[in-house]
Amino acid sequence: MAGMKTATGDYIDSSWELRVFVGEDDPEAESVTLRVTGESHIGGVLLKIVEEIKRKQDWSDHAIWWEQKRQWLLQTHWTLDKYGLLADARLFFGPQHRPIILRLPNRRALRLRASFSQPLFQAVASICRLLSIRHPEELSLLRAPEKKEKKKKEKEPEEELFDLTKVVLAGGVAPALFRGMPAHFSDSAQTEACYHMLSRPQPPPDPLLLQRLPRPSSLLDKTQLHSRWLDSSRCLMQQGIKAGDMLWLRFKYYSFFDLDPKTDPVRLTQLYEQARWDLLLEETDCTEEEMMVFAALQYHINKLSQSGEAGEPTGTDPGLDDLDAALNNLEVKLEGSASTDVLDNLTTIPELKDHLRIFRPRKLTLKGYRQHWVVFKETNLSYYKSQDEAPGDPIQQLNLKGCEVVPDVNVSGQKFCIKLLVPSPEGMSEIHLRCQDENQYAHWMAGCRLASKGRTMADSSYASEVQAILAFLSLQRTGGGGSGNHPQGPDASAEGLNPYGLVAPRFQRKFKAKQLTPRILEAHQNVAQLSLSEAQLRFIQAWQSLPDFGISYVVVRFKGSRKDEILGIANNRLIRIDLAVGDVVKTWRFSNMRQWNVNWDIRQVAIEFDEHINVAFSCMSASCRIVHEYIGGYIFLSTRERARGEELDEDLFLQLTGGHEAF
Amino acid sequence: MGESNEDIDQMFSNLLGEMDLLTQSLGVDTLPPPDPKPPRAEFNYSVGFKDLNESLNALEDQDLDALMADLVADISEAEQRTIQAQKESSQNQHHAASLEVPDFSGAVALGYGANVTAVSVSQYEDDLPPPPADPMLDLPLPPPPPEPLSQEEEAAQAKADKIKLALEKLKEAKVKKLVVKVHMNDNSTKSLMVDERQLARDVLDNLFEKTHCDCNVDWCLYEIYTELQIERIFEDHENVVEVLSDWTRDTENKVLFLEKEEKYAVFKNPQNFYLDNKGKKEGKETNEKMNAKNKESLLEESFCGTSIIVPELEGALYLKEDGKKSWKRRYFLLRASGIYYVPKGKTKTSRDLACFIQFENVNIYYGIQCKMKYKAPTDYCFVLKHPQIQKESQYIKYLCCDDARTLNQWVMGIRIAKYGKTLYDNYQRAMERAGLASRWSNLGTVNAAPPAPSSTGLKTGTTQANGQIPQAAHSVSAVLEEAQRHAETTQDKRPVLGNHHPGAPRAPQLPKSSLPPPPPVRRSSDVCGSPATVPRAKGLSGGFPAAKPPPAGVKRAPVPPKRKENLGPPSGGGSGEQDFMSDLMKALQKKRGNMS
């Protein structure tokens, strides 16, 4: 053993004193001094430290961190010599898991313990396991932006911080479900609330906040984010992260494998949230029409998640989805057999008859709305001069099947119009129906909508459609209609539709709220039947089908070129983009890639494609490690299809994304 | 010895898997019995009618049998009720049909008179109710009566069946049917009955049966608007009656049955749509080089993800201005959500784009001779219109491309954006169907000439592929590939017929034991027999688990030879099948030798 002494107290072996601080890297921390030799094993040293401290405590998570070398001494059978450790080493004996604050894709903050000693890839995997997000390889951590932190300082204290630091996960097996959530969440009301936060979509953000948040104004701005990704092959400690730091958890690789609403409520929700913020903050551009669909989906999702709060663990209850499916089936059946149903003849076909004012826009006409007697039966709309003439031939009969129905409503102005664009062999004919009040409008509108889909008012969904329309109208009265005058004001009622929280700020500037509301509601028609998870999935799919989806931008300088350019990295290709104009110059697909190399000294990435196409560039806005990791990561993700169901091949991932340690 | 037995067993199970596949798909198109050569004098429509009944009642035939057995056993009150119900049903049918005549005879069957309909209806009456002879006459051999039903089933069950049957008949009677005159590519026409539940796919399958064509994926239903000079491919999932119902009564529109390689061009050469470098030569060269594996991965990437990828497509097109004959050049972009254009003085960033059209309510058509009719800059036009619009209207949008390649890219791109994954599913079904057909023909060949003719005599490039097929991974894609190759090469091969040496020796290097047979597309647990091999199989490997009663096989036996005549030489894809078959024969002989 080290520390053999003579009677005079001189050490006669080659032992020396090793000072170890106890705690995290606080220089003021208490320290213990041990007598060791070069042959001492780390395990023995650990034992001695614990003995010296003379405190009863679970030390199992503690390990030694060598500050100068920025390295954990985790190999307990290694000797100090093997580590090359000498008496001047500054060592800290501290826990490997430390609390961090995680900013989730839904922008909520969560405190939890993360491993500071494992490579980030594993640390993220265990975080995801705790949060019950499958496929952790798609996610990673970013440093929180510094400037933003300062700005937010005033708001920070108010924010609700969820705490999962005390939750311990049993290793190995997948967490079992208990009361519709992974068992470790059901321990306390607090953790349960945390699970709800994770698995349920958040309400729309305050439009004011939305306007204040920074948005990229150019491609260059979009490159900023990607310089902050942490290195997945090194541990948090090595990357200078301290306990209590804030990190962002985000989906890094835009290749979402096997999204399953039933097993992935948290993953689906967080992905939806990331997509939503991506669009709201204009990171990914979309057209006006697309934005309306996104807004309608957000509105629908928000409505469902709010109304479904009563005991319905959203998406996690398999029975619910089954029920949805069954209902859908039923609906399809009804639709399909509407005309063939045996009972059809027995039931009277419901019809609407009333005095409505009709306007037929034509060229060179000054005629306005005129009162007519209108009969709506099955999918046909007929109108007569007066009720007396009704048995005879109508002035016109229109089959509404396949027609476009556009609401033109202003509740405060008591205007309830239905614009119909009815196809006929000769073309489209336009007709406007003006109703007297909400109730009449709701019934006729519901009938028109069903008829446009080829269904009659006998359809089971008629009543609910009427109710939905009435609900919308009341919303407009309280929400969107009112806020038209105060576009900046946050919505008073939580339920009301404030369209400004659903669209990117540039649409806030472009449209008044009362212009947006009907457009969103119109788009909502098409998604109103979706369940929560379906709507989220639809949102994600629509996001994915945007041309600019999933491209991570980096400023690079190509070999032989003097100007900066943008390199876009997508899940299947690399894109060379002109920095100034934003035009795509060239695209290379990963499937044609032979190999890629990184010269860490001159920070250059060189890629060889089929047919001897060679590309080399140095990275300006982010380190070449980040580019390298992105490429390797996407290559890794593309191998998943083949290895379906197998354990994650971590070595392969690190092999594809790491490698720079060697230099 | 043991090994060879295993070989045989394995091959058999594979073979049975395929047979299963065949019978399954036959089950799907519900036209198993080949038409027992209707007398030539008979009108086309009546053939259509018969087939209709068969196709609709494939299951009910058996019900009918059971019912007949019951009728013979005892004449009960319930039976009376059933007959009553059926009478009603046929009356309904009559009623419904005569109601429909003015609407649809005019619309679809050109020059199809009301009296003809009446004839067919009366025939329907003759055909449908349960005179026992009916199914017997229809099928070459009666299906075996479902054993337990006739004697052991309880009366309640029988009653329930009858009620069910009656209900079904009632339902049936209300199903809208159209007689559709389909123009074939040889200028002849065929009339067939299409009921409102049938999709274009079903109608195609029906036509395959009637025409004995090679069933490749390019066959399609095609609608032509003579007046508007536009035309379009029916998508396989489209409901035919629904589409035709939009036609006006006096329409000159036509339905064609023909091959269009544009139909699934994107799945054959996805690179032309997804990796096109806007006509640059460099791109073109690499396109042609793309191998099957890369194509497959490109398709997988584009169509099998969480959401499909719409090809990136943009460029200047001419737009016909509403109601005028002038054309304006604009820069258009295709997105999943619709077609957009760049407004004057704006850039083509997403936020500046203006929506031109969304696809929800429009179909895409090719414009024909727009240069002449509308003074279009070129003849490469596509047209977007609401399916219900039948006359010239300002709501029909005409766009004109610079060349045929661009036109095809836009039309396909729009179809992908509009139909999404459905298009790919349709294609896979079509491939299955085509693969099946080629298998049939090859099986037929093998049965006719047991020492399997080799296709090594074929000099086309695809023969090399023969070696690949057996080695290919057991996946759907392999079969698709095979069928695709078949589809792509059938036409090239026809002229090569002379070069084909049936007697040429089989390539010897194929290892017998380790050879994985061509993978069946999907295997279900129940195993069915094949027409030719099952009896043989039964005789040989006595303990074979589940062989189907022979009648099923006999019933279908006439098909393969018929197909063979019409098919031409077996394709490269199919030759793998032959190797497999001959291997099987060899193994069988070997086993026979071992046993004796």
Coordinates of N, CA, C and O in Angstrom, one line a residue, chain A residues 88 117 165 258 371 404 432 501 564 567 626:
Chain A
D88 N 0.3 17.3 -9.5 CA -0.2 18.6 -9.8 C -1.6 18.6 -10.3 O -2.2 19.7 -10.7
S117 N -21.0 12.8 -17.5 CA -19.8 12.0 -17.8 C -19.9 11.1 -19.1 O -18.9 10.8 -19.7
T165 N -36.0 16.2 -11.2 CA -34.6 15.8 -10.8 C -34.7 14.6 -9.8 O -33.8 13.8 -9.6
D258 N -40.8 6.2 -38.0 CA -41.8 5.4 -37.3 C -42.6 6.2 -36.3 O -42.7 5.9 -35.2
Q371 N -85.2 38.5 -52.3 CA -85.8 37.5 -51.5 C -86.4 36.4 -52.4 O -87.0 36.6 -53.4
E404 N -67.8 24.6 -53.9 CA -67.0 25.3 -52.8 C -67.9 26.1 -52.0 O -68.8 26.9 -52.5
H432 N -74.8 33.6 -53.9 CA -74.7 34.0 -52.5 C -76.0 33.9 -51.8 O -77.0 34.4 -52.3
G501 N -52.2 34.6 -32.7 CA -51.3 33.6 -32.0 C -51.0 32.4 -32.9 O -50.2 31.5 -32.5
D564 N -18.2 33.8 -49.3 CA -19.0 32.9 -48.4 C -20.2 32.4 -49.1 O -20.9 33.2 -49.9
L567 N -24.3 26.4 -47.1 CA -24.4 25.0 -47.3 C -25.7 24.5 -46.6 O -25.8 24.7 -45.3
I626 N -19.6 20.2 -36.5 CA -21.1 20.2 -36.6 C -21.5 19.7 -38.0 O -22.4 18.9 -38.1

